[in-house]
GROMACS .gro file of C-alpha atoms in nm:
model
  261
    1MET     CA    1   4.854   1.238   0.202
    2LYS     CA    2   4.785   1.075   0.539
    3ARG     CA    3   4.406   1.174   0.503
    4LEU     CA    4   4.384   1.045   0.153
    5PHE     CA    5   4.541   0.715   0.252
    6LYS     CA    6   4.235   0.697   0.534
    7ALA     CA    7   3.988   0.802   0.306
    8ILE     CA    8   4.132   0.513   0.074
    9LEU     CA    9   4.121   0.246   0.322
   10LEU     CA   10   3.789   0.341   0.451
   11PHE     CA   11   3.644   0.300   0.141
   12ILE     CA   12   3.803  -0.055   0.068
   13LEU     CA   13   3.707  -0.147   0.429
   14PHE     CA   14   3.315  -0.039   0.380
   15GLY     CA   15   3.349  -0.200   0.021
   16PHE     CA   16   3.391  -0.501   0.158
   17LEU     CA   17   3.120  -0.502   0.403
   18LEU     CA   18   2.829  -0.405   0.143
   19SER     CA   19   2.695  -0.708  -0.086
   20PRO     CA   20   2.782  -0.686  -0.476
   21CYS     CA   21   2.458  -0.576  -0.554
   22GLU     CA   22   2.476  -0.320  -0.294
   23ALA     CA   23   2.851  -0.176  -0.409
   24ALA     CA   24   2.725  -0.178  -0.760
   25GLY     CA   25   2.399   0.054  -0.681
   26GLY     CA   26   2.163  -0.240  -0.635
   27SER     CA   27   2.039  -0.511  -0.873
   28GLU     CA   28   1.889  -0.480  -1.154
   29HIS     CA   29   1.521  -0.605  -1.034
   30ASP     CA   30   1.557  -0.341  -0.743
   31VAL     CA   31   1.615  -0.079  -1.014
   32LEU     CA   32   1.331  -0.201  -1.186
   33LEU     CA   33   1.098  -0.251  -0.884
   34LYS     CA   34   1.208   0.146  -0.798
   35ARG     CA   35   1.058   0.266  -1.158
   36ALA     CA   36   0.752   0.058  -1.135
   37HIS     CA   37   0.652   0.220  -0.778
   38GLU     CA   38   0.760   0.546  -0.939
   39LEU     CA   39   0.501   0.490  -1.228
   40GLN     CA   40   0.281   0.378  -0.959
   41LEU     CA   41   0.284   0.682  -0.801
   42GLN     CA   42   0.238   0.901  -1.127
   43TYR     CA   43  -0.065   0.688  -1.186
   44LYS     CA   44   0.076   0.514  -1.518
   45GLU     CA   45  -0.029   0.143  -1.398
   46THR     CA   46  -0.044   0.001  -1.743
   47GLU     CA   47   0.335   0.097  -1.735
   48ALA     CA   48   0.423  -0.007  -1.440
   49LEU     CA   49   0.218  -0.316  -1.461
   50ALA     CA   50   0.442  -0.425  -1.747
   51VAL     CA   51   0.795  -0.344  -1.574
   52TYR     CA   52   0.646  -0.578  -1.288
   53GLU     CA   53   0.548  -0.846  -1.527
   54GLN     CA   54   0.944  -0.807  -1.666
   55VAL     CA   55   1.094  -0.847  -1.300
   56LEU     CA   56   0.834  -1.161  -1.312
   57THR     CA   57   0.986  -1.311  -1.633
   58THR     CA   58   1.334  -1.345  -1.503
   59SER     CA   59   1.240  -1.354  -1.134
   60PRO     CA   60   0.922  -1.556  -1.087
   61ASP     CA   61   0.899  -1.541  -0.708
   62ASN     CA   62   0.940  -1.198  -0.679
   63TYR     CA   63   0.727  -1.167  -0.383
   64GLU     CA   64   0.710  -0.771  -0.434
   65ALA     CA   65   0.613  -0.798  -0.774
   66LEU     CA   66   0.383  -1.074  -0.757
   67CYS     CA   67   0.138  -0.856  -0.508
   68SER     CA   68   0.188  -0.516  -0.733
   69ALA     CA   69   0.095  -0.741  -1.052
   70SER     CA   70  -0.182  -0.904  -0.897
   71LEU     CA   71  -0.324  -0.526  -0.737
   72LEU     CA   72  -0.274  -0.389  -1.089
   73HIS     CA   73  -0.419  -0.649  -1.318
   74THR     CA   74  -0.773  -0.649  -1.046
   75ARG     CA   75  -0.794  -0.253  -1.081
   76MET     CA   76  -0.752  -0.269  -1.443
   77GLY     CA   77  -1.011  -0.521  -1.487
   78HIS     CA   78  -1.307  -0.303  -1.308
   79ARG     CA   79  -1.218  -0.008  -1.594
   80PHE     CA   80  -1.349  -0.230  -1.864
   81GLU     CA   81  -1.733  -0.316  -1.963
   82ASP     CA   82  -1.721  -0.638  -2.117
   83ASP     CA   83  -1.703  -0.933  -1.912
   84SER     CA   84  -1.416  -1.091  -2.107
   85ARG     CA   85  -1.174  -0.815  -2.065
   86LYS     CA   86  -1.262  -0.841  -1.709
   87ILE     CA   87  -1.223  -1.208  -1.644
   88ASN     CA   88  -0.913  -1.197  -1.827
   89HIS     CA   89  -0.762  -0.931  -1.604
   90PHE     CA   90  -0.920  -1.098  -1.286
   91SER     CA   91  -0.759  -1.457  -1.358
   92LYS     CA   92  -0.398  -1.332  -1.398
   93ALA     CA   93  -0.471  -1.101  -1.057
   94LYS     CA   94  -0.591  -1.445  -0.898
   95ASP     CA   95  -0.230  -1.649  -1.032
   96TYR     CA   96  -0.027  -1.399  -0.933
   97ALA     CA   97  -0.214  -1.349  -0.576
   98LEU     CA   98  -0.164  -1.730  -0.552
   99ARG     CA   99   0.206  -1.759  -0.610
  100ALA     CA  100   0.270  -1.440  -0.369
  101TYR     CA  101   0.042  -1.635  -0.105
  102ALA     CA  102   0.222  -1.968  -0.168
  103LEU     CA  103   0.536  -1.792  -0.095
  104ASP     CA  104   0.420  -1.561   0.224
  105SER     CA  105   0.065  -1.669   0.338
  106VAL     CA  106   0.067  -1.460   0.667
  107ASP     CA  107   0.163  -1.131   0.549
  108ALA     CA  108  -0.081  -0.907   0.503
  109ASN     CA  109  -0.004  -0.816   0.103
  110SER     CA  110  -0.014  -1.175  -0.004
  111ASN     CA  111  -0.358  -1.219   0.182
  112TYR     CA  112  -0.530  -0.882   0.038
  113VAL     CA  113  -0.479  -0.940  -0.336
  114MET     CA  114  -0.598  -1.328  -0.272
  115ALA     CA  115  -0.940  -1.142  -0.115
  116PHE     CA  116  -0.925  -0.832  -0.409
  117SER     CA  117  -0.888  -1.078  -0.692
  118LEU     CA  118  -1.163  -1.355  -0.561
  119ALA     CA  119  -1.402  -1.070  -0.483
  120SER     CA  120  -1.336  -0.909  -0.833
  121LEU     CA  121  -1.392  -1.264  -0.982
  122ALA     CA  122  -1.710  -1.290  -0.797
  123MET     CA  123  -1.853  -1.008  -0.965
  124VAL     CA  124  -1.843  -1.175  -1.317
  125SER     CA  125  -1.927  -1.535  -1.197
  126GLY     CA  126  -2.253  -1.742  -1.160
  127PRO     CA  127  -2.436  -1.730  -0.811
  128LYS     CA  128  -2.307  -2.041  -0.717
  129GLN     CA  129  -1.945  -1.982  -0.782
  130ARG     CA  130  -2.002  -1.603  -0.619
  131LEU     CA  131  -2.148  -1.809  -0.324
  132ALA     CA  132  -1.830  -2.092  -0.309
  133VAL     CA  133  -1.562  -1.786  -0.268
  134THR     CA  134  -1.786  -1.554   0.025
  135ASN     CA  135  -1.628  -1.757   0.313
  136GLN     CA  136  -1.267  -1.751   0.150
  137ILE     CA  137  -1.260  -1.379   0.076
  138LYS     CA  138  -1.352  -1.293   0.459
  139SER     CA  139  -1.052  -1.531   0.572
  140TYR     CA  140  -0.819  -1.362   0.326
  141LEU     CA  141  -0.969  -1.037   0.498
  142ASP     CA  142  -0.905  -1.143   0.831
  143ALA     CA  143  -0.532  -1.270   0.786
  144ALA     CA  144  -0.486  -0.945   0.629
  145LEU     CA  145  -0.588  -0.751   0.893
  146ARG     CA  146  -0.405  -0.968   1.170
  147ALA     CA  147  -0.080  -0.917   1.005
  148ASP     CA  148  -0.158  -0.552   0.964
  149PRO     CA  149  -0.476  -0.416   1.168
  150LYS     CA  150  -0.410  -0.079   1.018
  151ASN     CA  151  -0.433  -0.165   0.624
  152ALA     CA  152  -0.671   0.026   0.506
  153ASP     CA  153  -0.760  -0.152   0.186
  154SER     CA  154  -0.847  -0.474   0.376
  155TRP     CA  155  -1.088  -0.247   0.596
  156HIS     CA  156  -1.248  -0.105   0.264
  157LEU     CA  157  -1.291  -0.457   0.125
  158LEU     CA  158  -1.405  -0.618   0.426
  159GLY     CA  159  -1.678  -0.317   0.476
  160ARG     CA  160  -1.787  -0.399   0.125
  161TRP     CA  161  -1.775  -0.779   0.195
  162TYR     CA  162  -2.006  -0.703   0.491
  163PHE     CA  163  -2.288  -0.521   0.320
  164LYS     CA  164  -2.285  -0.777   0.054
  165MET     CA  165  -2.346  -1.063   0.306
  166ALA     CA  166  -2.605  -0.850   0.455
  167ASN     CA  167  -2.817  -0.757   0.177
  168LEU     CA  168  -2.821  -1.106  -0.001
  169ASN     CA  169  -3.156  -1.121  -0.179
  170PHE     CA  170  -3.377  -1.424  -0.085
  171ALA     CA  171  -3.222  -1.665  -0.415
  172GLU     CA  172  -2.888  -1.599  -0.262
  173VAL     CA  173  -2.979  -1.715   0.097
  174ALA     CA  174  -3.213  -1.990  -0.060
  175ALA     CA  175  -2.887  -2.137  -0.264
  176SER     CA  176  -2.639  -2.070   0.006
  177LYS     CA  177  -2.865  -2.280   0.253
  178MET     CA  178  -2.914  -2.552  -0.034
  179ILE     CA  179  -2.565  -2.604  -0.162
  180PHE     CA  180  -2.343  -2.509   0.165
  181GLY     CA  181  -2.561  -2.542   0.458
  182GLY     CA  182  -2.634  -2.147   0.487
  183ILE     CA  183  -2.396  -1.845   0.555
  184LYS     CA  184  -2.098  -1.928   0.788
  185GLU     CA  185  -2.109  -1.569   0.922
  186LYS     CA  186  -2.379  -1.331   0.982
  187ALA     CA  187  -2.322  -0.966   0.884
  188THR     CA  188  -2.507  -0.665   0.957
  189ASN     CA  189  -2.456  -0.315   0.790
  190GLN     CA  190  -2.332  -0.172   1.119
  191ASP     CA  191  -2.071  -0.375   1.062
  192ALA     CA  192  -1.999  -0.267   0.690
  193ILE     CA  193  -2.024   0.069   0.849
  194HIS     CA  194  -1.776   0.044   1.136
  195ALA     CA  195  -1.500  -0.146   0.868
  196LEU     CA  196  -1.549   0.135   0.634
  197GLU     CA  197  -1.515   0.419   0.940
  198MET     CA  198  -1.171   0.216   1.009
  199ALA     CA  199  -1.042   0.233   0.652
  200ILE     CA  200  -1.102   0.614   0.673
  201SER     CA  201  -0.962   0.620   0.998
  202TYR     CA  202  -0.607   0.490   0.855
  203ASN     CA  203  -0.648   0.660   0.542
  204PRO     CA  204  -0.864   0.961   0.502
  205ASN     CA  205  -0.784   1.042   0.168
  206GLN     CA  206  -0.933   0.782  -0.049
  207LEU     CA  207  -1.260   0.918  -0.207
  208ASN     CA  208  -1.399   0.561  -0.291
  209TYR     CA  209  -1.404   0.477   0.091
  210TYR     CA  210  -1.649   0.769   0.158
  211TYR     CA  211  -1.816   0.708  -0.150
  212ASP     CA  212  -1.897   0.315  -0.066
  213LEU     CA  213  -1.988   0.431   0.339
  214ALA     CA  214  -2.258   0.705   0.156
  215CYS     CA  215  -2.404   0.463  -0.051
  216ILE     CA  216  -2.456   0.227   0.261
  217TYR     CA  217  -2.629   0.532   0.402
  218GLN     CA  218  -2.846   0.589   0.107
  219GLU     CA  219  -2.950   0.203   0.128
  220MET     CA  220  -3.028   0.225   0.481
  221LYS     CA  221  -3.271   0.567   0.421
  222ASN     CA  222  -3.060   0.752   0.635
  223LYS     CA  223  -3.000   1.086   0.457
  224GLU     CA  224  -2.837   1.255   0.769
  225ALA     CA  225  -2.537   1.030   0.758
  226CYS     CA  226  -2.530   0.998   0.359
  227ALA     CA  227  -2.447   1.397   0.320
  228SER     CA  228  -2.276   1.407   0.647
  229THR     CA  229  -2.055   1.160   0.511
  230LEU     CA  230  -2.008   1.309   0.139
  231GLN     CA  231  -1.971   1.679   0.303
  232ARG     CA  232  -1.675   1.524   0.505
  233VAL     CA  233  -1.496   1.433   0.161
  234LEU     CA  234  -1.613   1.697  -0.044
  235THR     CA  235  -1.436   1.938   0.189
  236ARG     CA  236  -1.127   1.791   0.258
  237ASP     CA  237  -1.030   1.919  -0.137
  238LEU     CA  238  -0.852   1.603  -0.219
  239GLN     CA  239  -0.618   1.631  -0.509
  240LEU     CA  240  -0.778   1.402  -0.791
  241HIS     CA  241  -0.552   1.266  -1.080
  242THR     CA  242  -0.760   0.960  -1.273
  243LYS     CA  243  -1.060   0.916  -1.451
  244GLU     CA  244  -1.205   0.705  -1.200
  245GLU     CA  245  -1.161   0.982  -0.941
  246LEU     CA  246  -1.304   1.262  -1.121
  247GLU     CA  247  -1.588   0.987  -1.198
  248LEU     CA  248  -1.716   0.949  -0.832
  249SER     CA  249  -1.651   1.314  -0.726
  250ARG     CA  250  -1.873   1.391  -0.954
  251ARG     CA  251  -2.114   1.113  -0.792
  252CYS     CA  252  -2.055   1.229  -0.473
  253LYS     CA  253  -2.178   1.554  -0.598
  254ILE     CA  254  -2.497   1.459  -0.734
  255MET     CA  255  -2.563   1.242  -0.434
  256LEU     CA  256  -2.464   1.480  -0.177
  257GLN     CA  257  -2.761   1.759  -0.417
  258GLU     CA  258  -2.991   1.450  -0.402
  259GLN     CA  259  -2.964   1.416   0.024
  260LEU     CA  260  -3.004   1.748   0.106
  261LYS     CA  261  -3.316   1.801  -0.114
   0.00000   0.00000   0.00000
């Protein structure tokens, strides 16, 4: 009887220490966010996005949902061939990213989704618009890495940024000088290689990191480094879950065969 009374007393005591949401097993938003995260882990990104946007209908300032919705819209945009669908997804991604950034301009996630959405929109924009956002992208990535120096995705996107800036064509360089007074920050292929190696060091199971690095070496006509990079990833025996990953793996194998000729 004493044990039962003690158990009831402890239950009441700890019940008062919990918030109403915690006592009830978490808020509805917490449940939905957990569900969305689980769907992402299962590579059901369309379903996950729908849940994140469901959260945002009743909680428009939910930081996690804003960052995740932005990220997923950007990823989905890259899967379409026509620019209209790409722009639709990339524009939504930017809108969500801006809202997340307004809530927290220091965090790595808000800065990364800002950079990712802008870089993606730049791909389907005209030369002037594309050049206009290049420095913005770099500033967001720098902020993301200040907040989280081990953020592999930010290192990866930074590597792609360096490669693009190191290989601007004559028209892009001329336009930049005429409209914006030139490129503010110089970039080299070695900068791109370093950034991608950092991304790989923090997340060695991302196939696209290796593929982009191999493409840089291929552009530099460094067949040995290109082949070595591809062999590094193909011998990891990564689990491939999506059509994009399977296609990327196929490209890696074809590229390796070409480099070994």
